[in-house]
Short mmCIF file of C-alpha atoms and ligand atoms in Angstrom, two decimals:
data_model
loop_
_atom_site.label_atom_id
_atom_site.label_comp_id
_atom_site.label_asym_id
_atom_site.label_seq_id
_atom_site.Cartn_x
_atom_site.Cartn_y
_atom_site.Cartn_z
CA UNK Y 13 0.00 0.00 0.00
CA UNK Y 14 1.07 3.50 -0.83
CA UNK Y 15 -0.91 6.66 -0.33
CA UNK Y 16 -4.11 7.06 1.19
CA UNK Y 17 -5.68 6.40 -1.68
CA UNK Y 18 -4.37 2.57 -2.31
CA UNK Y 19 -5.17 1.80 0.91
CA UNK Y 20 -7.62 -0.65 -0.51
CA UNK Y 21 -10.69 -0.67 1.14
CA UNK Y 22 -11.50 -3.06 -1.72
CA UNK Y 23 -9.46 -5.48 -0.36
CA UNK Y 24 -11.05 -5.28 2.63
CA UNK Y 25 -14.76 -5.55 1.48
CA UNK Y 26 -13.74 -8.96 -0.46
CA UNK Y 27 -13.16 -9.89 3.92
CA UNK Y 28 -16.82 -9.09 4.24
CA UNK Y 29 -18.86 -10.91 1.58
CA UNK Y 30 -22.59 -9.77 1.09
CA UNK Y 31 -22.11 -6.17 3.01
CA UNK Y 32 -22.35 -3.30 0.59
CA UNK Y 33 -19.65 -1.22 -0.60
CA UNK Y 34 -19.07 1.51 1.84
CA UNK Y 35 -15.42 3.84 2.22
CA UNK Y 36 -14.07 2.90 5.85
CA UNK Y 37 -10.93 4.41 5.24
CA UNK Y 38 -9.61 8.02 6.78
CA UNK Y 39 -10.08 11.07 5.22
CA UNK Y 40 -8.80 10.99 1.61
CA UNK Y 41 -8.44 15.11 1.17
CA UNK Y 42 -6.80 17.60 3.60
CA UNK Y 43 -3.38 18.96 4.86
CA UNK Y 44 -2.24 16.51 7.81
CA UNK Y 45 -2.18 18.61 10.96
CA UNK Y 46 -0.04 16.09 12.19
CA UNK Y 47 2.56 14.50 9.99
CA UNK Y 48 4.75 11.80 10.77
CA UNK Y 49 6.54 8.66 10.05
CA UNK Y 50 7.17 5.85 11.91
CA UNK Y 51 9.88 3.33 10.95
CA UNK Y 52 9.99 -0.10 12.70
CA UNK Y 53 13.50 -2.09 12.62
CA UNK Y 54 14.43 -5.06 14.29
CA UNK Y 55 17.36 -4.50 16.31
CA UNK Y 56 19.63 -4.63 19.49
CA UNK Y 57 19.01 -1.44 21.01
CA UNK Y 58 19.80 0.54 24.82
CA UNK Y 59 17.14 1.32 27.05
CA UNK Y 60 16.99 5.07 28.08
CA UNK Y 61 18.67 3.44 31.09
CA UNK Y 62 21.46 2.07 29.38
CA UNK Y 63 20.74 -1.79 29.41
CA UNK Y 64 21.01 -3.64 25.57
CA UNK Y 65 17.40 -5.46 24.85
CA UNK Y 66 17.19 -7.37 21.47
CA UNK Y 67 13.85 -6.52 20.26
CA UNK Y 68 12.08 -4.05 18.51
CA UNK Y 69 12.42 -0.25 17.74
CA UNK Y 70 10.38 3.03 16.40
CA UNK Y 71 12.59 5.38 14.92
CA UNK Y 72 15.02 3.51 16.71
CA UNK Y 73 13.64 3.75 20.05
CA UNK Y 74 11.02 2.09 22.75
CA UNK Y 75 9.02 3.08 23.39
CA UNK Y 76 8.80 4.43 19.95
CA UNK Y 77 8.17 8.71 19.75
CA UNK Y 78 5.25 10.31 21.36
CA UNK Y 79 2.42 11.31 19.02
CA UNK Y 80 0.78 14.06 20.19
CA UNK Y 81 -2.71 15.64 18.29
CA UNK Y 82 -5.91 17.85 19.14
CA UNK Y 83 -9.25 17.21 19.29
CA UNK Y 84 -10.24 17.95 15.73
CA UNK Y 85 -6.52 17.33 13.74
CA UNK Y 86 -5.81 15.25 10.48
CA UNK Y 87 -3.33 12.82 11.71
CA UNK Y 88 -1.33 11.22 9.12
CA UNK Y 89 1.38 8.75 10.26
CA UNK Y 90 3.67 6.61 6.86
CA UNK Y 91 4.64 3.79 8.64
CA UNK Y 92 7.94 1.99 7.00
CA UNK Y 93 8.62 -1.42 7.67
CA UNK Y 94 12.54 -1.35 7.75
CA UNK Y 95 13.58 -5.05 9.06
CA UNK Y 96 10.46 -6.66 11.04
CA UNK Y 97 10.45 -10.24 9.52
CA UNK Y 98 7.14 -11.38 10.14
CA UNK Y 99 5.80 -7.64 9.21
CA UNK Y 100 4.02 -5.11 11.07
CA UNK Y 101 1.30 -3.26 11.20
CA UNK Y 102 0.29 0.12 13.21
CA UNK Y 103 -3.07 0.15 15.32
CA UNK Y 104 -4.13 3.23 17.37
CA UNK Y 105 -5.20 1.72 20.73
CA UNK Y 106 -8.74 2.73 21.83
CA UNK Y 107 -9.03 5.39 19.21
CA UNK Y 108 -11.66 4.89 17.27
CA UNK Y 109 -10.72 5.39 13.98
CA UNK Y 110 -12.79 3.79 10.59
CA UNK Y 111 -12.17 0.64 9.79
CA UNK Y 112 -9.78 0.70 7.21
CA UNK Y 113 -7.09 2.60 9.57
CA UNK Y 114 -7.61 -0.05 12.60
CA UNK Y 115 -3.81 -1.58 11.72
CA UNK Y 116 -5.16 -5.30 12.08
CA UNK Y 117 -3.13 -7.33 9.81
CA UNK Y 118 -5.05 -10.24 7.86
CA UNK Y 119 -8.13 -8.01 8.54
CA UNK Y 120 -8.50 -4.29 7.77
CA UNK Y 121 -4.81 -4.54 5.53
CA UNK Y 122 -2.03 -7.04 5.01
CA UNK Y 123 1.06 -6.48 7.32
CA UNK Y 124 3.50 -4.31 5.97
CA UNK Y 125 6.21 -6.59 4.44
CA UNK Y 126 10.03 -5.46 4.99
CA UNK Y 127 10.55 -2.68 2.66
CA UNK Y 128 6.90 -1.66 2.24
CA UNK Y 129 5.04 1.14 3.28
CA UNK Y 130 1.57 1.94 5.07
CA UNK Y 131 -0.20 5.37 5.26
CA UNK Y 132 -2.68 5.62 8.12
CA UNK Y 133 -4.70 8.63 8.20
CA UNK Y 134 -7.67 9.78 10.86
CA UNK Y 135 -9.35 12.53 12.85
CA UNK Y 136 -8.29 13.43 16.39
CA UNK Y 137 -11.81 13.05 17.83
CA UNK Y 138 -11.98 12.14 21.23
CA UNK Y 139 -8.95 13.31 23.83
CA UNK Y 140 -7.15 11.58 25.74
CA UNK Y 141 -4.53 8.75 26.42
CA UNK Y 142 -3.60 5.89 23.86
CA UNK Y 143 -1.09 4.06 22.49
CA UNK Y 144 0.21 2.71 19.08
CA UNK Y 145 1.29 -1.04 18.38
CA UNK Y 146 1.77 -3.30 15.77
CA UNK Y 147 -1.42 -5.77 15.54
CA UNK Y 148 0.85 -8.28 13.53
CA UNK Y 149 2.06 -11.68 15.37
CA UNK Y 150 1.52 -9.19 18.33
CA UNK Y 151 2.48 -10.95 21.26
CA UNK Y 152 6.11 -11.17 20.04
CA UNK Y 153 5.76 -7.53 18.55
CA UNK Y 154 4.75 -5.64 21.43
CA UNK Y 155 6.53 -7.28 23.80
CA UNK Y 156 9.77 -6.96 22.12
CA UNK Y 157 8.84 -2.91 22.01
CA UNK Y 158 7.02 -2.13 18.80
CA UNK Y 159 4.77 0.43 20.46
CA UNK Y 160 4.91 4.24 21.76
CA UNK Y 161 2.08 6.60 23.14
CA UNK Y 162 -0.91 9.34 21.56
CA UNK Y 163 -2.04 11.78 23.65
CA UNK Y 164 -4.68 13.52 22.07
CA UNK Y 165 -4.65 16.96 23.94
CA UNK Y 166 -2.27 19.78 24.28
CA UNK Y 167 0.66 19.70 25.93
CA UNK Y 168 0.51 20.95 29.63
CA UNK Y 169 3.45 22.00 31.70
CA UNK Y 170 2.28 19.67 34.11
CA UNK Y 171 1.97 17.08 31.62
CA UNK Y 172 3.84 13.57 32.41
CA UNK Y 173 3.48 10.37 30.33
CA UNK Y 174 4.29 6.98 31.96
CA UNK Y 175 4.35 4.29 29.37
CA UNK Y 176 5.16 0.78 31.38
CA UNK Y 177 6.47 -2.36 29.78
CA UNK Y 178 8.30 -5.07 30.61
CA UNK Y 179 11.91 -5.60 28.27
CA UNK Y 180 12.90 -9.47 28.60
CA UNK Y 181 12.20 -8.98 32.19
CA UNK Y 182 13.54 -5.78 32.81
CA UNK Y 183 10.62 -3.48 33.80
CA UNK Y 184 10.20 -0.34 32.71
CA UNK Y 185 8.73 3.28 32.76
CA UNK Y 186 9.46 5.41 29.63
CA UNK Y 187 12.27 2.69 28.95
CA UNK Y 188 13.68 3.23 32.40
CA UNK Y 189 14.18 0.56 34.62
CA UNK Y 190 14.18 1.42 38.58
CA UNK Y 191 13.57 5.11 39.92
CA UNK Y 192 13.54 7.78 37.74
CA UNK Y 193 12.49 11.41 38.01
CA UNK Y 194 11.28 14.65 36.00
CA UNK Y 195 11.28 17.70 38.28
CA UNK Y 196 7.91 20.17 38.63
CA UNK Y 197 7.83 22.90 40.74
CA UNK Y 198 5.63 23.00 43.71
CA UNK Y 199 2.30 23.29 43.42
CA UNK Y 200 2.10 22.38 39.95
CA UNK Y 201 -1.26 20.67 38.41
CA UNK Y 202 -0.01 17.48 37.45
CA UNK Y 203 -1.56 15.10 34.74
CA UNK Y 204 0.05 11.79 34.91
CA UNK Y 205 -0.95 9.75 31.62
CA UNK Y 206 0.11 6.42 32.64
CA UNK Y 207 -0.09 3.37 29.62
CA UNK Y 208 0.49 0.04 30.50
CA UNK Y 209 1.54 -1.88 27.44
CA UNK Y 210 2.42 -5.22 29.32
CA UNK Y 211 0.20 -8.49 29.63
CA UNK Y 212 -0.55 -7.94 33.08
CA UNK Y 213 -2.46 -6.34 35.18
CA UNK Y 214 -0.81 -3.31 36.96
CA UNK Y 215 -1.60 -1.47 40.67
CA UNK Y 216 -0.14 2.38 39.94
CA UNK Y 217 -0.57 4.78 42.08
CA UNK Y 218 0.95 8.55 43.32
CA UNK Y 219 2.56 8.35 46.73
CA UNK Y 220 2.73 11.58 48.90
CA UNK Y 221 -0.33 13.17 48.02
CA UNK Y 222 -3.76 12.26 47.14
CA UNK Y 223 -4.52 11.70 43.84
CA UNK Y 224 -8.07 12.21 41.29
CA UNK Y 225 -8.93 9.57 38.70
CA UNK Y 226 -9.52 11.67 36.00
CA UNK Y 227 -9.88 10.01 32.91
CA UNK Y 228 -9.70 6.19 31.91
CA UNK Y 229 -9.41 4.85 28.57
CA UNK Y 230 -9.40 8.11 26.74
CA UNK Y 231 -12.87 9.06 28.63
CA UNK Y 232 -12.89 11.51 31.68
CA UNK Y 233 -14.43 10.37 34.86
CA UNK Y 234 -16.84 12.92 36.24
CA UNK Y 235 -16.90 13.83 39.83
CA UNK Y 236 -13.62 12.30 40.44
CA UNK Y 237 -12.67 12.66 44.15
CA UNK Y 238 -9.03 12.18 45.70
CA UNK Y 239 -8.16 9.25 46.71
CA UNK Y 240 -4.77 7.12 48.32
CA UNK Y 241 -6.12 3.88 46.98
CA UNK Y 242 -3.89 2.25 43.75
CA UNK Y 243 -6.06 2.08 40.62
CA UNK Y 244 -5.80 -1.69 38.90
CA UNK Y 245 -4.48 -0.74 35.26
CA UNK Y 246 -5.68 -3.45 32.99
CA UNK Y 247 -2.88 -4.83 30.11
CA UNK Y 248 -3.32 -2.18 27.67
CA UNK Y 249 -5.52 0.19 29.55
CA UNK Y 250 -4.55 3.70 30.51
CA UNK Y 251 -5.24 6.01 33.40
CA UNK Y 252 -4.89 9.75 33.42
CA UNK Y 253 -3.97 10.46 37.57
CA UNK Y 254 -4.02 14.36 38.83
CA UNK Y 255 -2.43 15.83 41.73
CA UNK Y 256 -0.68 19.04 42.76
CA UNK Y 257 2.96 18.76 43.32
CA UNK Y 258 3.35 19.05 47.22
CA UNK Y 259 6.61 20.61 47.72
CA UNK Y 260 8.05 17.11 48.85
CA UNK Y 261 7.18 16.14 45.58
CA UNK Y 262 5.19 12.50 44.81
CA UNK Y 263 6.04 9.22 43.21
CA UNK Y 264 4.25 7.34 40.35
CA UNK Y 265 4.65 3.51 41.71
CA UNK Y 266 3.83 0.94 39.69
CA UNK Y 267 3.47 -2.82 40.96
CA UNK Y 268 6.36 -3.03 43.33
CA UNK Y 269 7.87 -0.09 44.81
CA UNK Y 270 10.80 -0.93 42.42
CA UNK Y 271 9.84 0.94 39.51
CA UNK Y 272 8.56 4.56 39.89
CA UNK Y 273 8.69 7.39 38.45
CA UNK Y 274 9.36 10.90 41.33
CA UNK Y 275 7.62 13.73 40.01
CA UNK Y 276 9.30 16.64 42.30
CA UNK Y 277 10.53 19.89 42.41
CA UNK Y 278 14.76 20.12 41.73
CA UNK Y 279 16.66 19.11 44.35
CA UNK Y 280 13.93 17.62 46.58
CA UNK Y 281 13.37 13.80 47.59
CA UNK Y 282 9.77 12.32 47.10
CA UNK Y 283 8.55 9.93 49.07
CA UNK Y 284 9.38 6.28 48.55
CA UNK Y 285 7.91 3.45 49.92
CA UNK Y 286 4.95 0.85 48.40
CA UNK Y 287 1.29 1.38 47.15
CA UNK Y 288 -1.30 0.63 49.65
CA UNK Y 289 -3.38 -2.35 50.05
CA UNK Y 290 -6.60 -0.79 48.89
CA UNK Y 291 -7.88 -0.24 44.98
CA UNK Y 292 -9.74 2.35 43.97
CA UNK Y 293 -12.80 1.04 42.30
CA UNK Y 294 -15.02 2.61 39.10
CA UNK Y 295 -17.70 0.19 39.67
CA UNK Y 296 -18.86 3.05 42.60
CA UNK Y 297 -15.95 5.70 42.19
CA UNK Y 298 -16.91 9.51 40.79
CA UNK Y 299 -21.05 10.21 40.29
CA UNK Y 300 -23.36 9.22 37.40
CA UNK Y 301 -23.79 11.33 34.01
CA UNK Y 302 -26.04 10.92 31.06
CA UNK Y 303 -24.34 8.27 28.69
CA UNK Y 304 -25.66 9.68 25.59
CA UNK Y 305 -27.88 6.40 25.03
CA UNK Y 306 -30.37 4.14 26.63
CA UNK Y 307 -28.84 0.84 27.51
CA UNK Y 308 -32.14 -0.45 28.53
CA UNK Y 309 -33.68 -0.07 24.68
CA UNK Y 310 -30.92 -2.82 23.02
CA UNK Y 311 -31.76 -4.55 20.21
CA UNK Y 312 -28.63 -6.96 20.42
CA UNK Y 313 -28.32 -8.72 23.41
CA UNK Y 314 -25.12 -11.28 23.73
CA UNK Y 315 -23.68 -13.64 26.03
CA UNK Y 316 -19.74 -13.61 25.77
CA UNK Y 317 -18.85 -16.91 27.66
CA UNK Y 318 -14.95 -17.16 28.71
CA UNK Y 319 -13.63 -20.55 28.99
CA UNK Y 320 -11.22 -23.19 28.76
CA UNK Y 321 -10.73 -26.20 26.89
CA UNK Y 322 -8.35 -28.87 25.83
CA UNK Y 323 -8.31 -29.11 22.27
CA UNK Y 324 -5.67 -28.37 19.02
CA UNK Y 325 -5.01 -24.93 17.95
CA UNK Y 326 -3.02 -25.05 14.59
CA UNK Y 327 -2.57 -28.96 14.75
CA UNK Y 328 -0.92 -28.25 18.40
CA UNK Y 329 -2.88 -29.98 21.43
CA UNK Y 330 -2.89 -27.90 24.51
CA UNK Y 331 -5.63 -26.02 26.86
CA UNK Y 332 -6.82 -23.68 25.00
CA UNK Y 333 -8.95 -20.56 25.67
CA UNK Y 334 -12.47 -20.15 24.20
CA UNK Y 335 -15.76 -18.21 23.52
CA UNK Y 336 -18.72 -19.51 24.18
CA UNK Y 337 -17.24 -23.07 23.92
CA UNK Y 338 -15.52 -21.94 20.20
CA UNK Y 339 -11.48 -21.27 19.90
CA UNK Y 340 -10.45 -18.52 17.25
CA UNK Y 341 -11.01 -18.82 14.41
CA UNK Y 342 -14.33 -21.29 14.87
CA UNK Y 343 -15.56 -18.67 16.97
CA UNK Y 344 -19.26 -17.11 15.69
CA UNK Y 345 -18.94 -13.30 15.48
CA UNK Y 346 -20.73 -10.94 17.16
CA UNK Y 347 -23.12 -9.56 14.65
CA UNK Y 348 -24.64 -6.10 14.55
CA UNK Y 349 -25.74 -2.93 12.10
CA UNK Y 350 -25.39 0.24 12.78
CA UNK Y 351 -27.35 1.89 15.09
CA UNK Y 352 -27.85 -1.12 17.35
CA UNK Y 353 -27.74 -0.92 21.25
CA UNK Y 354 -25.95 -3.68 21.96
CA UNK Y 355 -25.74 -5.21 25.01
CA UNK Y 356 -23.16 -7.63 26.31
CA UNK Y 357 -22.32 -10.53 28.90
CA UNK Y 358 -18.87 -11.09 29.85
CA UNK Y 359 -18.68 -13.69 32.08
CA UNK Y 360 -15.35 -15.63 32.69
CA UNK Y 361 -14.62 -19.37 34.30
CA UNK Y 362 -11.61 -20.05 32.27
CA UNK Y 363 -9.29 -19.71 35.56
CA UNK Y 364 -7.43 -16.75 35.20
CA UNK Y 365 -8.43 -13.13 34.50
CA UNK Y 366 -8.48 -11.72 30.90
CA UNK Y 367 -8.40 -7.78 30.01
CA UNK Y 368 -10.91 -7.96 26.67
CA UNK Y 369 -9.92 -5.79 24.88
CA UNK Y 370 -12.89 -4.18 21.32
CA UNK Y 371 -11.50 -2.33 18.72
CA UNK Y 372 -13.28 0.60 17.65
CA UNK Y 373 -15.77 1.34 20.17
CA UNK Y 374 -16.07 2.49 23.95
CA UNK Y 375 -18.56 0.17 26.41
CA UNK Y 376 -20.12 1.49 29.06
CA UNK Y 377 -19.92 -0.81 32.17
CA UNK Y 378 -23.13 -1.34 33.75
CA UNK Y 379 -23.02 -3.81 36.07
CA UNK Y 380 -19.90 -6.29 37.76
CA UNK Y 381 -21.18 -9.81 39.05
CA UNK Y 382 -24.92 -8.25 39.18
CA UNK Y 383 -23.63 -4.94 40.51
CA UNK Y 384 -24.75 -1.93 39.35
CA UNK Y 385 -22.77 0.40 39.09
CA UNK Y 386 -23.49 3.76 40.61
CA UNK Y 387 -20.36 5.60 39.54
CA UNK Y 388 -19.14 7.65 36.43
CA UNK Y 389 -20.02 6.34 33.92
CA UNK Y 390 -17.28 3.50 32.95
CA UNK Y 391 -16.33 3.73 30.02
CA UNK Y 392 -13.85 1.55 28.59
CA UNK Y 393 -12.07 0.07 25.68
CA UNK Y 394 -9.64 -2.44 27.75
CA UNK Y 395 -11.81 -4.48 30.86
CA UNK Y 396 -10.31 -6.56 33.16
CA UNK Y 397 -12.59 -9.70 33.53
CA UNK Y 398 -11.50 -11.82 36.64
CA UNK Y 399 -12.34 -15.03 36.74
CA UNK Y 400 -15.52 -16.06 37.71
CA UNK Y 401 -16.72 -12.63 37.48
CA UNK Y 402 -19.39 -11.03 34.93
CA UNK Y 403 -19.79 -7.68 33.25
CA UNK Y 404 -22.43 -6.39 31.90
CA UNK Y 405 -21.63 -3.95 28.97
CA UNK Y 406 -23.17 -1.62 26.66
CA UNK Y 407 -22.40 0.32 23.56
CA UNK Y 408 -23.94 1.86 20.54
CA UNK Y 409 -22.49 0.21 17.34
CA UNK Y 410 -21.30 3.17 15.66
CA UNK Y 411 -18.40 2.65 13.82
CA UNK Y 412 -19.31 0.26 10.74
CA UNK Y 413 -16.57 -2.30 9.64
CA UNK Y 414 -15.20 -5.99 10.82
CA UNK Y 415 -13.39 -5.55 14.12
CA UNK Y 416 -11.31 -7.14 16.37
CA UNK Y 417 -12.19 -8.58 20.24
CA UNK Y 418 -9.56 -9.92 21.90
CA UNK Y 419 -7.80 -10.46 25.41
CA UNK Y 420 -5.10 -8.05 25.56
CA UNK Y 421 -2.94 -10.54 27.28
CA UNK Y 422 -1.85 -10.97 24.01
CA UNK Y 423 -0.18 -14.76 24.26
CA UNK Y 424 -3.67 -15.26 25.31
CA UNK Y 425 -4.90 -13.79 21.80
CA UNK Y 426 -2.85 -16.17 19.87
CA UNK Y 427 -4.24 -18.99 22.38
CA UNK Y 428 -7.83 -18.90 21.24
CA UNK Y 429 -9.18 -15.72 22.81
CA UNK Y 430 -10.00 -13.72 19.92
CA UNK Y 431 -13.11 -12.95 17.90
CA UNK Y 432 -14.77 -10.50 15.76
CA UNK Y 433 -17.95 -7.79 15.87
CA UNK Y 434 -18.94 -7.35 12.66
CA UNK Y 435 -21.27 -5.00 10.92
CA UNK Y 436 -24.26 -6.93 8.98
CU1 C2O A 16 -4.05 -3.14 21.58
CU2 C2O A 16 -6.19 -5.70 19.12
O1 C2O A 16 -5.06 -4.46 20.31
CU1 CU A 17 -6.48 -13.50 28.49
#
């Protein structure tokens, strides 16, 4: 694929059999506000804190440059395929972008082949905090640090991004392993965008001052109120955390009190020490708003059983994960048209806990193991489903196309727990 217009949305229809025509791609016309390419290699490479990783890079780092747009810009990213093998692809994390821009390789384009070329193009709509990964053999992709952060906002002197990953073991914030620092002066309104592009689950949390939830998954929370508590940061999910600097300064923990990140004025010492016991929880945290739609008027109801089963998954036999009794690809897809309410049930006995993770829309949570919830509204693109728990979601379908839904614990993806929504 070339330009914009090559992209081959085409291609893409032949995917989708009987649907009609219809353009899912980006905008074709218009001056990028925000112009930039991306070029993934395969290489040896030091962390910003010196240690050698063999893995992958974006213009030669990982995390790979920050991409930052506003609410209303033309972003236009040519992403070049320098040495990645198996390919890559780039897909814009919990931005809803059309179809044809999602990055999913074997289903909105064909992975970028070594030497080829990709132009992605899409309208800042919604602010907030993502990130951008290849969605090509992804578990070995991401982890080995094909991936950087999108904020989608203007820059803020308070502004810090925490992007966490773990680099053949050695864990990381902002490709620093340990403690690191950035200094603010006192009494600065901090915005802490924290990203957690591992496969696990991840307690963060500000030490030294109490903290507001403010936004989760690109959506703000209303009525946030401050809290101590560390906020469970699903594989993939991110968490906007504000605080003003006390003049001791604070400290970004996340997981173990080995890796943080002090946020403090020069010369001062934040406070170390670990994250407390208690979790701050979005089932009940923050006060209700109007969602914009009426999840009691769905049309499409479905049941979204997560199990576990022994079986073969390309000729191999193992324990495989599954949906509603189905492994990927066998699974049935999740059908809807546009306009539907759609309402789904997540429930999970497959014996561990799986972030599920849909591409192109935001759910509302409604309810957690027949919970209401009486919160802000929870909106989310990347849910942590425990085992034996069940959600209850909602969302409008929106955003025609074929898209993924997967467990962002992305081994997990590759293990059977993958399927589609698709637009009728
Ligand atoms: Cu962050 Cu389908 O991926
Ligand atoms: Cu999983």
């Amino acid at each position: 694929g070339g330009g914009p217009s090559s992209m081959g949305h085409m291609d893409h229809m032949d995917h989708m059999g009987g649907m009609s025509v219809a353009d899912l791609t980006g905008p074709k016309t218009g001056t990028p506000d925000v112009n930039v390419t991306l070029v993934a290699r395969k290489q040896k490479f030091q962390l910003a804190s010196g240690e050698t990783v063999d893995g992958y890079t974006v213009n030669g780092t990982s995390p790979g440059p920050l991409i930052r747009a506003k609410v209303g810009d033309l972003v236009q990213v040519t992403f070049v395929n320098e040495s990645v093998k198996d390919g890559a692809t780039l897909h814009w994390h919990g931005i809803d972008v059309p179809n044809a821009e999602d990055g999913v390789a074997g289903v909105t384009q064909d992975a970028v082949p070594v030497g080829g070329k990709h132009v992605y193009r899409f309208k800042a709509e919604q602010a907030g905090t993502y990130w951008y990964h290849s969605h090509q053999v992804s578990s070995d992709e991401v982890k080995g640090g094909l991936f950087g952060p999108i904020v989608i906002a203007p820059a803020t002197p308070g502004e810090v991004i925490a992007t966490i990953h773990t680099y053949d073991g050695k864990r990381t914030i902002n490709g620093r392993t340990g403690a690191a620092r950035v200094d603010l002066p006192a009494g600065t309104a901090a915005r802490v965008r924290v990203i957690n592009t591992d496969n696990a689950i991840l307690r963060v949390g500000l030490l030294g001052t109490p903290y507001k939830v403010v936004a989760v998954d690109g959506h703000d929370v209303h009525g946030p109120t401050p809290v101590t508590a560390a906020y469970p940061l699903p594989a993939g999910g991110r968490v906007d955390l504000e605080a003003v600097v006390p003049a001791r300064g604070m400290r970004l923990v996340a997981g173990a009190s080995s890796l943080s990140l002090g946020i403090a004025p020069a010369g001062t010492d934040p406070p170390t020490g670990d994250l407390p016991g208690d979790t701050v929880d979005l089932l009940t945290y923050g006060t209700p708003a109007p969602l914009g739609f009426d999840p009691s008027k769905a049309n499409r109801n479905f049941d979204y059983r997560i199990g576990r089963t022994a079986g073969f998954l390309d000729g191999k036999p193992g324990l495989w994960w599954t949906i509603n009794g189905h492994m990927f690809p066998d699974v049935p897809m999740f059908m809807v048209a546009e306009g539907d309410v759609v309402r789904m049930k997540i429930s999970n006995t497959s014996g561990q806990a799986h972030p599920m993770h849909l591409h192109g829309h935001h759910a509302v949570v409604l309810s957690r193991n027949g919970v209401p919830a009486t919160g802000t509204p929870w909106w989310t693109d990347t849910l942590e489903v425990g085992n034996k728990e069940t959600y209850e979601i909602a969302f409008v379908a929106n955003n025609p196309g074929l898209w993924m839904d997967h467990c962002h614990n992305l081994p997990h993806a590759s293990q059977g727990l993958m399927t589609h929504l698709m637009y009728e």
